[in-house]
Coordinates of C-alpha atoms and ligand atoms in Angstrom, one line a residue:
M44 CA -24.6 23.4 -3.4
H45 CA -23.3 23.1 0.2
V46 CA -22.0 20.0 2.0
Q47 CA -20.1 19.5 5.2
V48 CA -17.0 17.9 3.6
G49 CA -16.0 18.3 0.0
I50 CA -13.7 15.5 -1.2
V51 CA -11.6 15.7 -4.3
G52 CA -10.8 12.3 -5.8
A53 CA -12.6 8.9 -5.8
G54 CA -9.6 6.7 -5.2
P55 CA -9.3 4.5 -2.1
A56 CA -8.7 7.6 0.2
G57 CA -11.6 9.7 -1.0
L58 CA -14.1 6.8 -1.2
V59 CA -13.3 5.3 2.2
L60 CA -13.3 8.7 3.8
S61 CA -16.7 9.3 2.4
Q62 CA -17.9 6.0 3.8
L63 CA -16.4 6.6 7.2
L64 CA -18.0 10.1 7.4
H65 CA -21.4 8.7 6.3
R66 CA -21.3 6.1 9.1
A67 CA -20.6 9.0 11.5
G68 CA -23.6 11.0 10.2
I69 CA -21.4 13.5 8.3
E70 CA -22.3 14.4 4.7
S71 CA -19.8 14.5 1.9
V72 CA -19.7 14.9 -1.9
I73 CA -16.9 13.5 -4.0
V74 CA -15.7 15.3 -7.1
E75 CA -13.8 13.0 -9.5
S76 CA -12.3 13.9 -12.8
R77 CA -12.5 10.4 -14.3
S78 CA -15.5 8.2 -15.2
R79 CA -16.8 5.5 -12.9
A80 CA -15.7 2.8 -15.3
Y81 CA -12.2 4.2 -15.4
C82 CA -11.9 4.3 -11.6
E83 CA -13.2 0.8 -11.3
G84 CA -10.9 -0.6 -14.0
R85 CA -7.6 1.1 -12.9
I86 CA -5.3 -1.8 -12.0
R87 CA -2.9 -0.9 -9.1
A88 CA -2.2 -2.2 -5.7
G89 CA -3.1 -5.7 -4.4
V90 CA -2.1 -6.2 -0.8
L91 CA -4.0 -5.1 2.2
E92 CA -2.4 -4.9 5.6
H93 CA -4.0 -6.6 8.6
G94 CA -5.4 -3.3 9.9
S95 CA -6.8 -2.3 6.4
V96 CA -8.8 -5.5 6.3
N97 CA -10.2 -4.8 9.7
L98 CA -11.0 -1.2 8.7
L99 CA -12.8 -2.2 5.5
N100 CA -14.9 -4.7 7.5
A101 CA -15.7 -2.2 10.2
A102 CA -16.7 0.4 7.6
G103 CA -19.1 -2.1 6.0
L104 CA -17.0 -2.5 2.9
G105 CA -15.5 -6.0 3.5
E106 CA -18.2 -8.5 2.5
R107 CA -16.9 -9.3 -1.0
M108 CA -13.3 -9.0 0.1
M109 CA -13.8 -11.6 2.8
R110 CA -15.4 -13.9 0.2
E111 CA -13.0 -13.4 -2.7
G112 CA -9.8 -12.0 -1.2
L113 CA -6.8 -14.4 -0.7
V114 CA -5.5 -14.6 2.9
H115 CA -1.7 -15.0 2.9
R116 CA 0.3 -15.9 6.0
G117 CA 3.6 -14.7 4.6
I118 CA 5.8 -14.0 1.5
Y119 CA 8.8 -15.6 -0.2
L120 CA 12.1 -13.8 -0.7
R121 CA 14.0 -15.3 -3.5
F122 CA 17.7 -14.8 -4.1
G123 CA 20.8 -16.9 -5.1
G124 CA 18.4 -19.3 -6.9
R125 CA 16.4 -20.3 -3.8
S126 CA 13.2 -19.1 -2.1
H127 CA 13.0 -18.4 1.6
H128 CA 9.7 -18.1 3.4
V129 CA 8.9 -15.3 5.8
D130 CA 6.0 -16.5 7.9
F131 CA 4.1 -13.4 9.1
T132 CA 1.5 -15.3 11.1
E133 CA 4.2 -17.2 13.0
L134 CA 6.2 -14.0 13.5
T135 CA 3.4 -11.5 14.3
G136 CA 0.2 -13.5 14.7
K137 CA -1.2 -11.5 11.7
S138 CA -1.9 -12.2 8.0
I139 CA -2.3 -10.0 4.9
M140 CA -5.1 -10.0 2.3
V141 CA -4.5 -10.1 -1.5
Y142 CA -7.4 -8.2 -3.0
G143 CA -7.1 -5.8 -5.9
Q144 CA -7.4 -2.1 -5.3
H145 CA -9.9 -1.7 -8.1
E146 CA -12.1 -4.2 -6.2
V147 CA -11.9 -2.1 -3.1
V148 CA -12.8 0.9 -5.2
K149 CA -15.8 -1.0 -6.8
D150 CA -17.0 -2.0 -3.4
A151 CA -16.8 1.5 -2.0
I152 CA -18.5 3.1 -5.0
A153 CA -21.3 0.6 -4.8
A154 CA -21.8 1.2 -1.0
R155 CA -21.7 5.0 -1.3
L156 CA -24.2 5.1 -4.2
A157 CA -26.5 2.5 -2.5
A158 CA -26.6 4.7 0.6
G159 CA -27.6 7.7 -1.5
G160 CA -24.1 9.3 -1.5
T161 CA -23.0 11.7 -4.2
I162 CA -20.0 11.0 -6.4
L163 CA -19.7 13.5 -9.3
F164 CA -17.7 11.6 -11.9
E165 CA -16.2 13.2 -15.0
A166 CA -15.8 16.6 -13.4
S167 CA -13.4 18.9 -15.3
D168 CA -11.5 22.2 -14.5
V169 CA -11.5 21.3 -10.8
S170 CA -10.1 23.9 -8.5
I171 CA -10.3 24.7 -4.8
E172 CA -10.5 28.1 -3.2
R173 CA -10.8 30.0 0.1
F174 CA -9.5 27.0 2.1
D175 CA -7.7 29.5 4.4
T176 CA -11.1 30.7 5.5
A177 CA -14.1 29.0 7.2
Q178 CA -15.9 28.9 3.8
P179 CA -13.9 26.9 1.4
S180 CA -15.3 25.7 -1.9
I181 CA -14.6 23.4 -4.9
R182 CA -15.2 24.7 -8.4
F183 CA -15.6 22.4 -11.4
R184 CA -17.6 21.7 -14.5
D185 CA -19.9 18.8 -14.1
A186 CA -20.2 15.9 -16.6
G187 CA -22.6 18.0 -18.7
G188 CA -20.1 20.9 -18.9
N189 CA -22.0 23.2 -16.5
A190 CA -19.9 25.4 -14.1
Q191 CA -20.5 24.4 -10.4
R192 CA -19.4 25.6 -7.0
L193 CA -19.5 23.2 -4.0
A194 CA -19.4 25.2 -0.8
C195 CA -18.2 23.1 2.2
D196 CA -16.8 23.4 5.7
F197 CA -13.7 21.4 4.9
I198 CA -11.9 20.1 1.8
A199 CA -10.3 16.6 1.8
G200 CA -7.6 16.5 -1.0
C201 CA -7.7 12.9 -1.9
D202 CA -6.7 13.5 -5.6
G203 CA -3.5 11.5 -5.8
F204 CA 0.0 12.6 -6.7
H205 CA -1.0 14.5 -9.8
G206 CA -4.1 16.2 -8.3
V207 CA -4.9 19.9 -7.9
C208 CA -5.1 20.2 -4.1
R209 CA -1.5 20.0 -3.1
P210 CA -0.3 22.5 -5.8
S211 CA -3.1 24.9 -4.7
V212 CA -1.4 25.6 -1.3
P213 CA 0.5 28.9 -1.3
A214 CA 4.2 28.6 -2.1
G215 CA 6.5 28.3 1.0
V216 CA 3.9 26.6 3.3
L217 CA 4.7 23.0 2.5
T218 CA 8.0 21.2 2.5
F219 CA 8.6 18.3 0.1
Y220 CA 11.0 15.4 0.6
D221 CA 11.6 13.5 -2.6
R222 CA 13.6 10.6 -4.1
V223 CA 13.3 9.3 -7.6
Y224 CA 14.6 5.8 -8.4
P225 CA 16.5 4.9 -11.5
F226 CA 14.1 2.1 -12.5
A227 CA 10.3 1.3 -12.8
W228 CA 8.0 -1.7 -12.8
L229 CA 6.4 -3.3 -15.8
G230 CA 3.2 -4.8 -14.4
I231 CA 1.0 -7.4 -16.1
L232 CA -2.2 -9.3 -15.5
A233 CA -2.4 -12.8 -16.9
D234 CA -5.1 -15.4 -17.1
V235 CA -3.0 -18.2 -15.6
P236 CA -2.9 -20.3 -12.4
P237 CA -0.6 -19.0 -9.6
V238 CA 3.1 -19.9 -9.6
C239 CA 3.1 -20.3 -5.8
E240 CA 0.6 -20.2 -3.0
E241 CA 2.1 -16.8 -1.8
L242 CA 3.9 -13.8 -3.2
I243 CA 7.5 -14.1 -4.3
Y244 CA 9.8 -11.1 -4.2
S245 CA 12.8 -12.1 -6.3
N246 CA 16.2 -10.5 -6.3
S247 CA 17.9 -11.7 -9.5
E248 CA 21.0 -10.8 -11.4
R249 CA 18.7 -9.7 -14.2
G250 CA 16.7 -7.3 -12.0
F251 CA 13.8 -7.6 -9.6
A252 CA 10.6 -9.6 -10.2
L253 CA 7.4 -9.9 -8.2
F254 CA 4.9 -12.8 -8.5
S255 CA 1.6 -11.7 -7.0
Q256 CA -2.0 -12.9 -7.4
R257 CA -5.5 -11.7 -8.0
S258 CA -7.6 -14.8 -7.9
P259 CA -7.1 -18.6 -8.6
T260 CA -7.3 -17.8 -12.3
V261 CA -5.7 -14.3 -12.7
Q262 CA -2.2 -13.4 -11.6
R263 CA -0.3 -10.1 -11.3
Y264 CA 3.4 -10.0 -12.1
Y265 CA 6.0 -7.2 -12.1
L266 CA 9.4 -6.9 -13.7
Q267 CA 12.0 -4.2 -12.9
C268 CA 12.5 -2.1 -16.1
T269 CA 13.8 1.3 -17.1
P270 CA 11.6 4.4 -16.3
D271 CA 11.2 5.2 -20.0
E272 CA 10.5 1.6 -21.0
D273 CA 8.6 1.2 -24.3
L274 CA 5.8 -1.3 -23.9
G275 CA 6.1 -2.0 -27.7
E276 CA 9.4 -3.7 -27.0
W277 CA 7.7 -6.1 -24.6
P278 CA 5.7 -8.7 -26.5
D279 CA 4.2 -11.4 -24.4
E280 CA 7.0 -13.9 -25.2
R281 CA 9.6 -11.6 -23.9
I282 CA 7.7 -11.0 -20.7
W283 CA 7.3 -14.7 -20.0
H284 CA 10.9 -15.4 -20.9
E285 CA 12.1 -12.7 -18.5
L286 CA 9.8 -13.8 -15.7
Q287 CA 11.1 -17.4 -16.1
A288 CA 14.7 -16.2 -16.1
R289 CA 14.2 -14.1 -12.9
L290 CA 12.7 -17.0 -11.1
A291 CA 15.3 -19.5 -12.2
G292 CA 17.3 -21.6 -9.8
E293 CA 17.4 -24.9 -7.8
D294 CA 13.9 -24.8 -6.4
A295 CA 12.3 -22.6 -9.2
P296 CA 8.5 -23.0 -9.0
H297 CA 6.8 -24.0 -12.3
L298 CA 5.6 -20.8 -14.0
I299 CA 2.7 -21.4 -16.3
E300 CA 2.5 -19.0 -19.3
G301 CA -0.8 -17.8 -20.8
V302 CA -2.8 -14.9 -22.1
I303 CA -1.6 -11.4 -20.9
T304 CA -4.6 -9.1 -20.6
Q305 CA -3.0 -5.9 -19.3
K306 CA 0.4 -4.2 -19.3
G307 CA 1.6 -1.0 -17.8
V308 CA 4.7 0.8 -16.5
T309 CA 4.8 2.4 -13.0
A310 CA 7.5 5.0 -12.1
M311 CA 9.0 4.7 -8.7
R312 CA 9.5 7.5 -6.2
S313 CA 9.5 8.4 -2.5
F314 CA 7.8 11.6 -1.7
V315 CA 6.4 13.2 1.5
T316 CA 4.7 16.6 2.0
E317 CA 4.8 18.2 5.4
P318 CA 2.5 19.3 6.8
M319 CA -0.4 17.5 5.2
Q320 CA -2.8 20.4 6.0
F321 CA -3.3 24.1 5.4
G322 CA -6.3 26.0 6.8
R323 CA -9.4 23.9 6.0
L324 CA -7.7 21.7 3.4
F325 CA -6.5 18.2 4.5
L326 CA -4.4 16.1 2.2
A327 CA -4.7 12.3 2.4
G328 CA -3.1 9.4 0.5
D329 CA -1.0 9.8 -2.6
A330 CA -1.9 13.5 -2.7
A331 CA 0.4 13.9 0.3
H332 CA 2.9 11.0 0.0
I333 CA 4.2 8.4 -2.5
V334 CA 6.1 5.2 -1.8
P335 CA 7.8 3.0 -4.3
P336 CA 5.5 -0.1 -4.6
T337 CA 8.0 -2.6 -3.1
G338 CA 6.4 -3.4 0.3
A339 CA 2.8 -2.7 -0.8
K340 CA 2.3 0.4 1.4
G341 CA 0.6 3.0 -0.7
M342 CA -3.1 2.1 -0.5
N343 CA -2.6 1.1 3.1
L344 CA -1.2 4.5 4.0
A345 CA -4.1 6.2 2.2
L346 CA -6.6 4.2 4.3
A347 CA -4.7 5.0 7.6
D348 CA -4.7 8.7 6.7
V349 CA -8.5 8.8 6.2
V350 CA -9.2 7.0 9.5
A351 CA -7.3 9.8 11.3
L352 CA -9.0 12.5 9.2
A353 CA -12.5 11.0 9.8
H354 CA -11.8 11.0 13.6
G355 CA -10.8 14.7 13.5
L356 CA -14.0 15.6 11.5
E357 CA -16.2 13.5 13.8
R358 CA -14.8 15.4 16.8
Y359 CA -15.4 18.7 15.1
Y360 CA -19.0 18.0 14.3
R361 CA -19.6 16.4 17.8
D362 CA -17.8 18.8 20.0
H363 CA -17.2 21.9 17.8
S364 CA -13.5 21.3 18.5
M365 CA -10.7 21.6 16.0
A366 CA -8.3 19.9 18.4
T367 CA -8.0 16.6 16.6
L368 CA -8.0 18.2 13.1
D369 CA -5.3 20.6 14.2
V370 CA -2.9 17.7 14.9
Y371 CA -4.0 15.5 11.9
S372 CA -0.8 15.9 10.0
A373 CA 1.4 15.3 13.1
S374 CA -0.7 12.2 14.0
V375 CA -0.2 10.4 10.7
L376 CA 3.3 11.5 9.7
G377 CA 5.0 9.0 12.0
R378 CA 3.3 6.1 10.2
V379 CA 4.0 7.7 6.8
W380 CA 7.8 7.9 7.5
K381 CA 7.9 4.4 8.8
A382 CA 6.3 3.2 5.6
E383 CA 8.7 5.4 3.6
R384 CA 11.6 3.8 5.3
F385 CA 10.3 0.3 4.8
S386 CA 9.5 0.8 1.1
W387 CA 12.9 2.4 0.5
W388 CA 14.6 -0.5 2.3
M389 CA 12.7 -3.2 0.5
T390 CA 13.4 -1.4 -2.8
S391 CA 17.1 -1.1 -2.1
M392 CA 17.4 -4.7 -1.0
L393 CA 15.6 -6.3 -3.9
H394 CA 16.4 -4.2 -7.1
K395 CA 19.4 -4.2 -9.4
F396 CA 21.2 -0.8 -9.4
D397 CA 23.3 0.0 -12.4
D398 CA 25.9 1.8 -10.3
Q399 CA 26.2 -1.1 -7.9
N400 CA 29.7 -2.3 -7.4
P401 CA 30.6 -5.9 -6.3
F402 CA 30.8 -4.7 -2.6
D403 CA 27.3 -3.2 -2.8
R404 CA 26.0 -6.5 -4.3
K405 CA 27.6 -8.6 -1.5
L406 CA 26.0 -6.3 1.1
Q407 CA 22.6 -6.7 -0.6
L408 CA 22.9 -10.5 -0.5
A409 CA 24.1 -10.4 3.1
E410 CA 21.0 -8.3 4.0
L411 CA 18.7 -10.9 2.4
D412 CA 20.6 -13.7 4.2
Y413 CA 20.3 -11.9 7.5
I414 CA 16.5 -11.3 7.1
T415 CA 15.8 -14.9 6.1
S416 CA 18.1 -16.6 8.7
S417 CA 17.6 -14.4 11.8
H418 CA 14.4 -14.4 13.8
A419 CA 14.9 -10.7 14.7
G420 CA 15.5 -9.8 11.0
A421 CA 12.5 -11.7 9.7
Q422 CA 10.3 -10.3 12.5
S423 CA 11.2 -6.7 11.6
L424 CA 10.2 -7.3 8.0
A425 CA 7.0 -9.1 9.1
E426 CA 5.8 -6.4 11.5
N427 CA 6.3 -3.7 8.9
Y428 CA 4.7 -5.7 6.1
V429 CA 1.5 -6.6 8.1
G430 CA 1.4 -3.0 9.2
F431 CA 1.2 -1.1 12.5
A432 CA -2.1 -0.5 14.3
M433 CA -4.3 2.3 12.9
T434 CA -5.1 5.1 15.4
Ligands
FAD638 P1 -5.5 7.6 -6.1 O1 -5.8 6.1 -6.1 O2 -4.5 8.1 -7.1 O3 -6.9 8.3 -6.3 C1 -6.9 9.7 -6.6 C2 -8.2 10.0 -7.4 O4 -8.3 11.4 -7.6 C3 -8.2 9.3 -8.7 O5 -9.5 8.7 -8.9 C4 -8.0 10.5 -9.7 O6 -8.7 10.2 -11.0 C5 -8.7 11.6 -9.0 N1 -8.2 12.9 -9.4 C6 -6.9 13.3 -9.7 N2 -6.8 14.6 -10.1 C7 -8.1 15.1 -9.9 C8 -8.7 16.3 -10.1 N3 -7.9 17.4 -10.5 N4 -10.0 16.5 -9.8 C9 -10.7 15.5 -9.4 N5 -10.2 14.2 -9.2 C10 -8.9 14.0 -9.5 N6 -0.3 0.2 -2.5 C11 -0.6 -0.7 -1.6 O7 -1.0 -0.4 -0.5 N7 -0.4 -2.1 -1.9 C12 0.1 -2.5 -3.1 O8 0.2 -3.7 -3.3 C13 0.4 -1.5 -4.1 N8 0.9 -1.8 -5.3 C14 0.9 -0.9 -6.3 C15 1.2 -1.3 -7.6 C16 1.2 -0.3 -8.6 C17 1.6 -0.8 -10.0 C18 0.9 1.0 -8.3 C19 0.8 2.1 -9.5 C20 0.6 1.5 -7.1 C21 0.6 0.5 -6.0 N9 0.3 0.9 -4.7 C22 0.1 -0.1 -3.8 C23 0.0 2.3 -4.4 C24 -1.5 2.6 -4.4 O9 -2.1 2.2 -5.7 C25 -1.8 4.1 -4.2 O10 -1.0 4.4 -3.0 C26 -3.3 4.4 -4.0 O11 -3.9 4.4 -5.2 C27 -3.5 5.7 -3.3 O12 -4.9 6.0 -3.2 P2 -5.4 7.5 -3.2 O13 -6.9 7.4 -3.1 O14 -4.6 8.4 -2.3 O15 -5.0 8.0 -4.7
DHB639 C1 1.3 -6.1 -5.4 C2 1.9 -4.9 -5.5 C3 3.0 -4.5 -4.7 O1 3.5 -3.3 -4.8 C4 3.5 -5.5 -3.8 O2 4.6 -5.1 -3.1 C5 2.9 -6.7 -3.7 C6 1.8 -7.0 -4.5 C7 0.2 -6.4 -6.3 O3 -0.2 -5.6 -7.1 O4 -0.4 -7.5 -6.1

């Protein structure tokens, strides 16, 4: 088997890359270790930046998103028992879209398969080789257990943080920048009406809480918890009690409790790989960088990476020039680091830190007060949240 671009991973990065390449007349094959049902059911991100919405529309993946996605013009920051609105549309002229990552994945899988694209689900023993030459390849066992070798011109490593591509680069080539946070998020999906018309990021004495949405009848909520939290200790009643407590205060919105259909714990870290390429291997999305989820940047960064990578590959096949691919990493890392800074800042401002002294706590509240009372402060949050233009 030979294909122009071999893609490892059918998350948002791999799928949207494959779609962008297809529209540019470039063939790709995706090798994915999980089943289609698993990829389509994996509950993760929910917020699309303004530029991500435009990208999905331009790539022909936006039809259902535009029908079912929820357009939000801002968010609420809640602290000291009160909610404060940050109106992105007033501050930047832009809005965001609340649309589950697994819906983006479903739409992209459907589009690729409808166009005759190949996604090899349930591949095992995936490895990449010879990517320091002009003939790289991906080896794996297909769903039937047969050994396969996919020869390609380039490999896109879109296999997430725990994938095989990044660890395959020889030692000493890549530099890693890392921070692990002393807390995690317990995320739930519940069949209830929304607590508010927009998202609420709540800084509470009991720890952070986030009230997000998925549809008029399904909501997504998160609670700050410990990294080794045992879900068995979180029966539904405890989750609702804690959400209510972290929303309490003078103007507390009315939180309606109901059936919880999904629970999970997400670790929080910041991580960047530099450079994001080696030979004919190009890393994109979580394979190259991780942000803590506060600020909703992970999926958006993955999409911005593959736009740049698709441009580089288009140039190669059009002009036989490596010029754009050679600077792929440099061209995306500025955006990556801005998102790292923003996600770290939102995380630091909104969470409870066990080693926080009273002075630190006062500073945190002063920061929230500044952001919600100063036009310049609010605008800075808004422009980062709606996202910078994709190149
Ligand atoms: P992934 O989605 O991880 O996809 C990688 C794919 O590669 C997977 O399908 C995996 O099965 C496959 N794979 C792995 N190893 C192999 C292998 N060896 N061989 C073949 N295939 C392999 N981001 C936002 O932008 N907005 C948000 O609101 C947001 N909220 C989040 C909330 C939570 C709870 C979590 C967990 C994350 C959130 N994120 C958010 C981050 C976002 O989900 C990720 O950044 C995004 O999934 C990255 O996409 P990706 O395609 O790079 O990687
Ligand atoms: C969601 C996730 C986030 O990390 C965030 O900052 C906002 C919303 C969500 O899953 O809806």
